[in-house]
Tab-separated table of C-alpha atoms and ligand atoms in Angstrom:
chain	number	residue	atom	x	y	z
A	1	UNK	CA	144.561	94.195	97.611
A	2	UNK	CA	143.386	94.994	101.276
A	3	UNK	CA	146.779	94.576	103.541
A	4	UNK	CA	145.649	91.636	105.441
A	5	UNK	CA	145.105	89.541	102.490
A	6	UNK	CA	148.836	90.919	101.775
A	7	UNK	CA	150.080	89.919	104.710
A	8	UNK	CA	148.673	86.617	104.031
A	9	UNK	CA	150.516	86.072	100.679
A	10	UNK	CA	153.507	87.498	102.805
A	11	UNK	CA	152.685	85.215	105.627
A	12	UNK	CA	151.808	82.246	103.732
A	13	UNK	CA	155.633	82.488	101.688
A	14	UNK	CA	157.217	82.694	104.446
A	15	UNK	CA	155.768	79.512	105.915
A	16	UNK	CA	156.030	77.510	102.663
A	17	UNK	CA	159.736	78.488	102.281
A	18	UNK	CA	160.568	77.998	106.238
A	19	UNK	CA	158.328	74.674	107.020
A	20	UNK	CA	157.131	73.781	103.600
A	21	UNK	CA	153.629	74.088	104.989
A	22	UNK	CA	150.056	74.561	103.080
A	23	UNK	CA	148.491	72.251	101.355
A	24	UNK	CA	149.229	70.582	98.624
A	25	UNK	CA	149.874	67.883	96.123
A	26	UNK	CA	153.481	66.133	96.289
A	27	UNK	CA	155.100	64.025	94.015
A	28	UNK	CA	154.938	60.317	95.985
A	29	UNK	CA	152.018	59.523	94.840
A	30	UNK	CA	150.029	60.769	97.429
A	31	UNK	CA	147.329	63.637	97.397
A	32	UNK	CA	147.098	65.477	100.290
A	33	UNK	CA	143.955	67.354	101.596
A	34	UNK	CA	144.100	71.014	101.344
A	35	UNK	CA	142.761	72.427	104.890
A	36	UNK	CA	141.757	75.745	102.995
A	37	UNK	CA	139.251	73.935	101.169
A	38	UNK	CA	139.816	72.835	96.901
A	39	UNK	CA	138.747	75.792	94.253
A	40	UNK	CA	135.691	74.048	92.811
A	41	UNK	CA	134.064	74.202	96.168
A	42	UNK	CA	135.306	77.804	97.517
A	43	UNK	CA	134.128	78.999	94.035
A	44	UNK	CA	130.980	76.993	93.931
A	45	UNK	CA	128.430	79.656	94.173
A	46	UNK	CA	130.235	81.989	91.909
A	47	UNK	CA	131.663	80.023	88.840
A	48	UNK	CA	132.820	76.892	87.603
A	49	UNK	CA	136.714	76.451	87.628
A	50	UNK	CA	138.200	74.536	84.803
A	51	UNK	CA	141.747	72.995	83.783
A	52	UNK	CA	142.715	72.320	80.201
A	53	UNK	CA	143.802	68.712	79.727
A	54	UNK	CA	146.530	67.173	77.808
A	55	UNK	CA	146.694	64.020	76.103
A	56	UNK	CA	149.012	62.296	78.619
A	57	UNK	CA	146.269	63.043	81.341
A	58	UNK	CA	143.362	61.413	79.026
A	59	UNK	CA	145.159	58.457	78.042
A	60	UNK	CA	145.478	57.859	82.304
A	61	UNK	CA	149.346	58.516	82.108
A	62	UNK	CA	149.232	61.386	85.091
A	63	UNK	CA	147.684	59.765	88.024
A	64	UNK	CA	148.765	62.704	89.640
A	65	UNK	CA	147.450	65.064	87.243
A	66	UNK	CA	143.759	63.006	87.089
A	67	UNK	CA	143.547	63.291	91.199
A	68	UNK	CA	144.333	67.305	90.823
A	69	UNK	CA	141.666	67.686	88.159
A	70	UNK	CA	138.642	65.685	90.112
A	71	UNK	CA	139.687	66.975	93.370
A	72	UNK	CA	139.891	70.527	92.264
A	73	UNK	CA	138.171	71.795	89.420
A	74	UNK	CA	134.404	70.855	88.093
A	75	UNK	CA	134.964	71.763	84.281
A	76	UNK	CA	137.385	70.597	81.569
A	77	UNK	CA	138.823	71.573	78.272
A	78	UNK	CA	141.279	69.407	75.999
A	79	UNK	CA	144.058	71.554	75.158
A	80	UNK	CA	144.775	69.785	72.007
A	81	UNK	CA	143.242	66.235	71.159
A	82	UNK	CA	140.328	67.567	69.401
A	83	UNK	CA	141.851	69.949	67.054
A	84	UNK	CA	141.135	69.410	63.436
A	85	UNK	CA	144.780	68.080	62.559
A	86	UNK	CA	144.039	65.306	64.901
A	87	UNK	CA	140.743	64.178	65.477
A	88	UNK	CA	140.006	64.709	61.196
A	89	UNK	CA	143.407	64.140	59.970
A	90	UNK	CA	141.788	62.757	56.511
A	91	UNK	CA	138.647	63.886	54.582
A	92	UNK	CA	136.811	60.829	55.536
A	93	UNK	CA	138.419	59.454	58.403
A	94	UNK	CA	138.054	60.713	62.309
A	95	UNK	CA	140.196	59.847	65.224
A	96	UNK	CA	137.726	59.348	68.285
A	97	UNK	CA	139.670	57.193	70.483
A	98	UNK	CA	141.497	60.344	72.620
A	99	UNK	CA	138.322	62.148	72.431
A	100	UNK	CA	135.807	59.545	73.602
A	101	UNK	CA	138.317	59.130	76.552
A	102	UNK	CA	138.261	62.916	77.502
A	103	UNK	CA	134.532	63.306	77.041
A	104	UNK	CA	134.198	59.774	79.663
A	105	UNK	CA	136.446	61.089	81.751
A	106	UNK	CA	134.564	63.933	82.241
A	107	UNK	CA	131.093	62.191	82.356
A	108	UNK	CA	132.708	59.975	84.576
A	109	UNK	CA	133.393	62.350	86.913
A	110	UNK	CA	130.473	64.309	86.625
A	111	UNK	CA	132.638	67.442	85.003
A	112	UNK	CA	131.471	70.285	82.709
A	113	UNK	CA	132.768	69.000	79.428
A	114	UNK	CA	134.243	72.174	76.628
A	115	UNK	CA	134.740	70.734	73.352
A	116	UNK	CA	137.741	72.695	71.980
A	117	UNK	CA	137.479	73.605	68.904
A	118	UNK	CA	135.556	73.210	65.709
A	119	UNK	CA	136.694	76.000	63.772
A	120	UNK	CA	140.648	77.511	63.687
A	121	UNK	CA	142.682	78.263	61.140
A	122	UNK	CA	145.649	76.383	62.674
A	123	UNK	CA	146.583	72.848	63.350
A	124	UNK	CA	144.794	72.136	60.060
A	125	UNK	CA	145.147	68.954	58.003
A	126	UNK	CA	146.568	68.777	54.329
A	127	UNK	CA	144.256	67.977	53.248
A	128	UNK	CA	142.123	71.367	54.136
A	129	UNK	CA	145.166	73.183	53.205
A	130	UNK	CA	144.878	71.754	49.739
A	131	UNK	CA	141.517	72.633	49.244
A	132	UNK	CA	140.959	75.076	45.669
A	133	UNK	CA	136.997	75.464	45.779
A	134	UNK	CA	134.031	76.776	48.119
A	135	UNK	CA	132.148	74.353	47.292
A	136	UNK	CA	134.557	71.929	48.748
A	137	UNK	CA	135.674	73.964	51.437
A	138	UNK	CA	131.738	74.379	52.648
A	139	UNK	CA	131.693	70.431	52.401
A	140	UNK	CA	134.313	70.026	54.499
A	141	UNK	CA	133.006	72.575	56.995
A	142	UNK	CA	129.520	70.869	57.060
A	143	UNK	CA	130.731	67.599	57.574
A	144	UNK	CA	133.334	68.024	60.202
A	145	UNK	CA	130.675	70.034	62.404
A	146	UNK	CA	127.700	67.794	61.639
A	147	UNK	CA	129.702	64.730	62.427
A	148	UNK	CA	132.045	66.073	65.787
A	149	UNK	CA	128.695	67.871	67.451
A	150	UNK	CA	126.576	65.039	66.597
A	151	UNK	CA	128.531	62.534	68.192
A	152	UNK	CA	129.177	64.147	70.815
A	153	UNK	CA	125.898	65.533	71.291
A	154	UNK	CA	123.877	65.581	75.465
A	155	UNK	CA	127.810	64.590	76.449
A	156	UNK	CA	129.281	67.912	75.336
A	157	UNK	CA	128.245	71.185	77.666
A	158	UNK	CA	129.972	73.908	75.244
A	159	UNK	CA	131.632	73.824	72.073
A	160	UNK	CA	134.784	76.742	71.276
A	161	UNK	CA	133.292	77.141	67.587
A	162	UNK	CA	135.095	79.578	66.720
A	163	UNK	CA	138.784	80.163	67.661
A	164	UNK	CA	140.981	83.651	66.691
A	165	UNK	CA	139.184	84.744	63.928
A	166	UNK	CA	140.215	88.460	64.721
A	167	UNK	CA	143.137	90.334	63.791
A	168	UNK	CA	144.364	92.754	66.419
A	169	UNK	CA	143.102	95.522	64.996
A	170	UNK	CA	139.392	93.873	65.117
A	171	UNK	CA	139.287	92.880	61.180
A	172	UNK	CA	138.890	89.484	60.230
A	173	UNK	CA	141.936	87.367	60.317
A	174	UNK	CA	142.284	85.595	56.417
A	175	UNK	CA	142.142	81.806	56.644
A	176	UNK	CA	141.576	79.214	54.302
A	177	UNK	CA	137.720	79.533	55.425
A	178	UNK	CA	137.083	83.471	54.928
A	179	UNK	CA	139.248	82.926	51.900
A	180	UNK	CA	136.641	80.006	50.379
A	181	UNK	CA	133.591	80.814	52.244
A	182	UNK	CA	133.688	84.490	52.764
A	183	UNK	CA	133.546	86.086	55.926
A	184	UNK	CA	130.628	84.189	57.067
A	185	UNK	CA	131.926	81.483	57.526
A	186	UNK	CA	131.484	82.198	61.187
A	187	UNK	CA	127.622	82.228	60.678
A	188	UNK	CA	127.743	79.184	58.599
A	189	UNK	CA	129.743	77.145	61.908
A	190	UNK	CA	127.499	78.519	64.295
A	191	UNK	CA	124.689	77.503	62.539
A	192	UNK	CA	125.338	74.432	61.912
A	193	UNK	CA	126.234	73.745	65.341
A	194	UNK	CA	123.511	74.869	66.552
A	195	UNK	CA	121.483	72.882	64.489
A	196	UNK	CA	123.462	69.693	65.587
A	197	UNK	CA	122.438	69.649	69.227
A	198	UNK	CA	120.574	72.767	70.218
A	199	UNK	CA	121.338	72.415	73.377
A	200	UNK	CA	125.198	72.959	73.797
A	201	UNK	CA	126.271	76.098	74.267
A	202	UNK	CA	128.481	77.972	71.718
A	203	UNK	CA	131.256	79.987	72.304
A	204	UNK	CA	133.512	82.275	70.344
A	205	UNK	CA	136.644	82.538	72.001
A	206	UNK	CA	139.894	84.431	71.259
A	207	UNK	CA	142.575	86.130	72.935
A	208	UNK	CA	143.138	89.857	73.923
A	209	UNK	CA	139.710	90.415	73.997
A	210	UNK	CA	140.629	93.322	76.262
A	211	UNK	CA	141.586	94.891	73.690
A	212	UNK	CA	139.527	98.195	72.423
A	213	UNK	CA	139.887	97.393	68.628
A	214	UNK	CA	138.820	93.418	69.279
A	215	UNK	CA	136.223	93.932	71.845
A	216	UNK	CA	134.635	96.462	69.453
A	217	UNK	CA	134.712	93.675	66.517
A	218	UNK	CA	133.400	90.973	68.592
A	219	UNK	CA	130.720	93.014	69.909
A	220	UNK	CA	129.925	93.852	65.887
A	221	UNK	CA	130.493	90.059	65.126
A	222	UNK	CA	128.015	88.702	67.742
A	223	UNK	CA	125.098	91.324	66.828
A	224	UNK	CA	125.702	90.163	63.057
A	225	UNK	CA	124.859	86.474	64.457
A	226	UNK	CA	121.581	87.603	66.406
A	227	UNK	CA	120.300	89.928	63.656
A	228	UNK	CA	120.570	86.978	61.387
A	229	UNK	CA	118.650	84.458	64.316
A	230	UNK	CA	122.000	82.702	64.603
A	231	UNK	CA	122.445	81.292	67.673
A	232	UNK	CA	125.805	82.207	70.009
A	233	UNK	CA	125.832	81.608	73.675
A	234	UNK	CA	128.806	83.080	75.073
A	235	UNK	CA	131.857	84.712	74.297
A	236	UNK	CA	135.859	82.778	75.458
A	237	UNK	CA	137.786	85.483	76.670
A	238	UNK	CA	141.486	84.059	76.645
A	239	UNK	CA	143.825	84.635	79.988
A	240	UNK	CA	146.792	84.869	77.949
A	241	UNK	CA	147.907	87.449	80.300
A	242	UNK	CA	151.284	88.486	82.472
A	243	UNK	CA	152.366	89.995	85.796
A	244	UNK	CA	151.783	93.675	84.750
A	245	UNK	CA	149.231	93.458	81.836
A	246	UNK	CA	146.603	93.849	80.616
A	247	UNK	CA	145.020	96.108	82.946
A	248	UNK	CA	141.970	94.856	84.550
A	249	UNK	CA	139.945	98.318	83.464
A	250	UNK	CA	139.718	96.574	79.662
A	251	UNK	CA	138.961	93.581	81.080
A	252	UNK	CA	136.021	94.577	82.881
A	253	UNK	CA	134.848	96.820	80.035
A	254	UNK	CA	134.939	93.488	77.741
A	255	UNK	CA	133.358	91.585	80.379
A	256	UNK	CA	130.574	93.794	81.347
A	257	UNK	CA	130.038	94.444	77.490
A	258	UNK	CA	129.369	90.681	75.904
A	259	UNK	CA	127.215	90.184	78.779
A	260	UNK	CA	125.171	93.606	77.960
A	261	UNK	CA	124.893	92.211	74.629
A	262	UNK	CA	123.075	88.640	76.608
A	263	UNK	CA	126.239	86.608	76.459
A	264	UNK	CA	127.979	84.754	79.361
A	265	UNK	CA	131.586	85.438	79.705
A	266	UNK	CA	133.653	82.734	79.818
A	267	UNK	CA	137.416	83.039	81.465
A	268	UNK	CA	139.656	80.486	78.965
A	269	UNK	CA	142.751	79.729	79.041
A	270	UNK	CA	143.769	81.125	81.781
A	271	UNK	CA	147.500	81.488	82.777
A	272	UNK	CA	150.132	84.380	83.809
A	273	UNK	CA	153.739	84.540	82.444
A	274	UNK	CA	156.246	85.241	84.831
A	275	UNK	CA	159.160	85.755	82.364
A	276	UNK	CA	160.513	88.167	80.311
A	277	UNK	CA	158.439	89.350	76.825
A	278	UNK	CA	160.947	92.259	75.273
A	279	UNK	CA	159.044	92.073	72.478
A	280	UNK	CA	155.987	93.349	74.389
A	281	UNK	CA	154.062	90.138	72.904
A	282	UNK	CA	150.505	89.931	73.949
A	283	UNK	CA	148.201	87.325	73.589
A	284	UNK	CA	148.889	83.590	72.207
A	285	UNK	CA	149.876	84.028	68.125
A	286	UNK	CA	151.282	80.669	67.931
A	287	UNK	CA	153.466	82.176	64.857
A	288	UNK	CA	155.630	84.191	66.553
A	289	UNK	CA	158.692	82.580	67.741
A	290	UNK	CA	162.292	83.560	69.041
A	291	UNK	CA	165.271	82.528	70.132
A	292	UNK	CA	166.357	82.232	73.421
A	293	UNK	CA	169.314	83.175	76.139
A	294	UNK	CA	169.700	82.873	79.818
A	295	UNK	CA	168.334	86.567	80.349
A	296	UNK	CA	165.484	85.499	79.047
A	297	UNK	CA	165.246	82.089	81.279
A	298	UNK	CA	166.027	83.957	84.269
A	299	UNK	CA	164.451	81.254	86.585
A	300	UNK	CA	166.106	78.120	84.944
A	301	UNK	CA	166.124	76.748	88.586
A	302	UNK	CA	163.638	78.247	90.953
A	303	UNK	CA	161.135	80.990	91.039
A	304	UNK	CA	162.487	83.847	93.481
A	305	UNK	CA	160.093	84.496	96.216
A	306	UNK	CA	159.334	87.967	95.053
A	307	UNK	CA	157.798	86.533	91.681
A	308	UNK	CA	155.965	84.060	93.385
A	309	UNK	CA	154.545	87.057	95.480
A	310	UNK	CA	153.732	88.980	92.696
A	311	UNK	CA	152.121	86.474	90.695
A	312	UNK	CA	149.554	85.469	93.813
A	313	UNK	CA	149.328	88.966	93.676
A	314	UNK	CA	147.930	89.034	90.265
A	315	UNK	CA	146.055	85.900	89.886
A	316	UNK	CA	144.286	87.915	93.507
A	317	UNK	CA	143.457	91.281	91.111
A	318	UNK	CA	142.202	89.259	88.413
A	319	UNK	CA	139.930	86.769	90.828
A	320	UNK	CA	139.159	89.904	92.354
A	321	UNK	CA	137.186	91.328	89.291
A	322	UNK	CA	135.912	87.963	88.386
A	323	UNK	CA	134.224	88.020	91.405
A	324	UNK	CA	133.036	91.280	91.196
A	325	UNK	CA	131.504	90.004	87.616
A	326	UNK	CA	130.608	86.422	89.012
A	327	UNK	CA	126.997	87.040	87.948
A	328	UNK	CA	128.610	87.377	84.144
A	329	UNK	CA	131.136	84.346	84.202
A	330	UNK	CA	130.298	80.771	83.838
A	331	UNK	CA	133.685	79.459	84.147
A	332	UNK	CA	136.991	79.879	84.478
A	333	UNK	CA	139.489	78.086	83.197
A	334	UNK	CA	143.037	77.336	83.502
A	335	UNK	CA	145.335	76.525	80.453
A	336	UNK	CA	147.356	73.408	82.011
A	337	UNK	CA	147.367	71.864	85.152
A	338	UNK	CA	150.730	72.519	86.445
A	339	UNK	CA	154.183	74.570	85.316
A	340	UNK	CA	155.245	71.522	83.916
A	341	UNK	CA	152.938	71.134	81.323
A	342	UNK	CA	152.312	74.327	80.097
A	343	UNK	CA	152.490	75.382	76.594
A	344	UNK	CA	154.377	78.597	78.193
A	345	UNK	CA	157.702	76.611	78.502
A	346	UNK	CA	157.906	77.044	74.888
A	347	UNK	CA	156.372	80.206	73.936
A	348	UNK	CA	157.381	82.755	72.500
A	349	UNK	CA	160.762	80.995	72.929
A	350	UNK	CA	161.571	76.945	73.506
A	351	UNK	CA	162.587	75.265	76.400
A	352	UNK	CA	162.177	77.651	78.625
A	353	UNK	CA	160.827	77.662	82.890
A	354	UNK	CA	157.737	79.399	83.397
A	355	UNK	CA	155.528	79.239	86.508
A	356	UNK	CA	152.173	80.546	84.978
A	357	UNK	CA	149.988	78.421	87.010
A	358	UNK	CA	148.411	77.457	90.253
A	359	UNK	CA	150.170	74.382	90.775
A	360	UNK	CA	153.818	73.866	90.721
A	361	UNK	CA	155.800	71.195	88.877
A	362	UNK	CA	155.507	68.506	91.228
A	363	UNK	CA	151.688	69.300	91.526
A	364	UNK	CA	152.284	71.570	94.593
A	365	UNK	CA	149.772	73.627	95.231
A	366	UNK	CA	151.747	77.310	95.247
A	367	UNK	CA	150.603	80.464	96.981
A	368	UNK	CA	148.860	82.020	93.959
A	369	UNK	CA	146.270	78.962	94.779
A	370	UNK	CA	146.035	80.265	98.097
A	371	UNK	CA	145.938	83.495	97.698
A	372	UNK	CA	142.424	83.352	95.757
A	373	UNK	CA	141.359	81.727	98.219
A	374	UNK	CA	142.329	83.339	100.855
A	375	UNK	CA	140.491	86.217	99.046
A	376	UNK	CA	137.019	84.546	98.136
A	377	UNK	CA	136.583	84.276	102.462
A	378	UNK	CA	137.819	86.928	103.193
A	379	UNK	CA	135.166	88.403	100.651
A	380	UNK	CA	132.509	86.116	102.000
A	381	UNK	CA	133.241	87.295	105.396
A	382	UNK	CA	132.695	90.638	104.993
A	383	UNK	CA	129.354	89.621	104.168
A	384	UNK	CA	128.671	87.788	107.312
A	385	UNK	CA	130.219	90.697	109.258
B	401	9MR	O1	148.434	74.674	74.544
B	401	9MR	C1	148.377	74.321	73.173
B	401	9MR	C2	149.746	73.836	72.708
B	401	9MR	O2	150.066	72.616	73.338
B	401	9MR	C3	149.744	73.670	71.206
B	401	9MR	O3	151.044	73.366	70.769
B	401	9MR	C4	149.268	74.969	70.564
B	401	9MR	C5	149.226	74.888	69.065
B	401	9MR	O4	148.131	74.193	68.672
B	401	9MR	O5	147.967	75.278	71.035
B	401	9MR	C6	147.968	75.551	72.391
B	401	9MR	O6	146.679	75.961	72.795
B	401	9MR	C7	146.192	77.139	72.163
B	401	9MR	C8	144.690	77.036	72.131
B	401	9MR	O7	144.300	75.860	71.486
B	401	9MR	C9	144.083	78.249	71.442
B	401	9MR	N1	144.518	79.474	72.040
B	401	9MR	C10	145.962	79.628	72.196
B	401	9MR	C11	146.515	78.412	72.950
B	401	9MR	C12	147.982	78.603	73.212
B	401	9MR	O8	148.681	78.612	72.001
């Protein structure tokens, strides 16, 4: 970080903690207007900035939330309403009704729309669980894609196909779909995606793509797909990431290699743990779980200053190489719209309070949102210098 953009994080604490200055969006109902300007316009020219949305949001319970997302970011992912469990919970019945209000809410508002996701081994119905056949199992496969991508087809911009199919050591993860369908599976949902509405784009995404072993096995996975003509558009590389790791050198080489293979790179789920992983946990395995203590819920009641410093100081570094990749990246996107609501509070351990995002828990925008911007001009005036 150059020291003036330092002393602004500096500078910009101190003001928030002695005035409660910036901008920002406070809990009476009101939004105010941010004088630094809001991220989908600072980061117009480079890419688009997304949120994931819950359900609460959709179903028009988080007034609050809904202004933050229009005023600030131009794309949108549901964090959870269309996952299989829920939108197929039964072989022959679909549940649209949360969906069809995401997807108009984003039409509405004239946001890129992610469909999220068609293909994951968890959050799975019985039903799927149940299933003792391939021939089934492909059935099943084929008719949950045809139907989801169909309906939603010239509403959708990308579909997550694909979600965590790797093991960490780049092999692929068994699921009830490699298990009935053989490792091509992948090919098969691709395909028939692509043959729903060629137009969408389609994503694999996953998380510690940073990773040597995974980056390697994606990069084998997607020239698999174009050998065989299958179409793939882009590749999700999940921000599951915290205050010291991973280092940005692996993220660049993962960036700057899907896009040598003709993929966009596409910055999902983006969020940074501030609390304690002993474990040395990386990533977003749902499966591991622990219990907790107070050491590791150090910031039960407030986020020291010198945490919030550091993480503006991170989200800055990792900003920093998006923009240096800006030509590669479509989109970034942020796993929740404020502390509150984030799936970190409970992972690895429940109940506890994180501060992974941009905006605090009473939809305050904190310096980390600042900070990134305060970079992008200060990058853009260099130029005009
Ligand atoms: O944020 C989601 C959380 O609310 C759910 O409980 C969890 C389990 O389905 O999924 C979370 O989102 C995951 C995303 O869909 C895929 N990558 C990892 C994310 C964090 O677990």
């Amino acid at each position: 970080m150059t020291a003036s953009i330092k002393k602004f994080v500096v500078l910009f604490s101190i003001c928030i903690g002695l005035f409660g200055c910036g901008n920002g969006y406070r809990q009476q109902g009101k939004v105010e207007t941010t004088p630094m300007g809001h991220l989908k316009d600072v980061f117009k020219h480079d890419f688009l900035v997304g949120a994931a949305v819950n359900e609460q949001l959709i179903a028009g319970k988080d007034s609050l939330g809904l202004t933050l997302v229009i005023g600030d970011y131009n794309a949108i992912s549901p964090e959870n309403v269309m996952k299989w469990m829920y939108i197929h919970p039964e072989p022959e019945s679909f549940y649209f009704g949360m969906t069809d209000k995401y997807i108009d809410f984003g039409l509405k508002n004239n946001l890129y729309i992610v469909g999220h996701t068609l293909v994951w081994h968890s959050q799975l119905p019985d039903y799927l669980n149940e299933v003792k056949d391939s021939f089934l199992m492909a059935q099943y496969l084929e008719n949950h894609i045809n139907t989801l991508v169909t309906r939603y087809e010239g509403k959708l911009d990308a579909w997550d196909v694909v979600n965590e199919a790797l093991n960490e050591d780049g092999t692929l993860r068994r699921s009830i779909f490699s298990k009935y369908l053989g490792d091509n599976y992948i090919g098969m949902a691709f395909a028939l995606a692509a043959k729903a509405d060629p137009e969408v784009k389609l994503i694999y995404n996953d998380y510690n793509l940073w990773k040597p072993l995974k980056r390697k096995a994606v990069l084998r996975l997607v020239r698999q797909l174009q050998a065989k003509g299958i179409k793939i558009d882009g590749i999700g590389l999940q921000g599951h990431w915290s205050l010291k790791g991973p280092p940005l050198e692996e993220i660049e080489k993962s960036i700057v290699a899907f896009s040598d293979l003709g993929l966009k790179v596409h910055i999902t789920e983006l969020d940074i743990t501030v609390l304690p992983n002993p474990w040395d946990l990386e990533g977003a395995e749902i499966s591991q779980n622990f219990d907790g203590s107070s050491i590791m819920n150090p910031y039960k009641d407030r986020i020291p200053d010198s945490i919030q410093n550091a993480l503006a100081n991170r989200y800055q570094d990792v900003f920093r190489l998006f923009l240096k990749h800006s030509d590669k990246i479509d989109r970034v996107t942020f796993w929740g719209i404020n502390d509150q609501v984030s799936w970190l509070n409970d992972w690895p351990i429940k109940g506890r309070t994180n501060y992974p995002l941009l905006f605090d828990r009473k939809y305050k925008a904190k310096i980390a949102y600042d900070s990134i911007i305060a970079l992008k001009k200060e990058i853009a005036s260099l130029y005009l210098n």
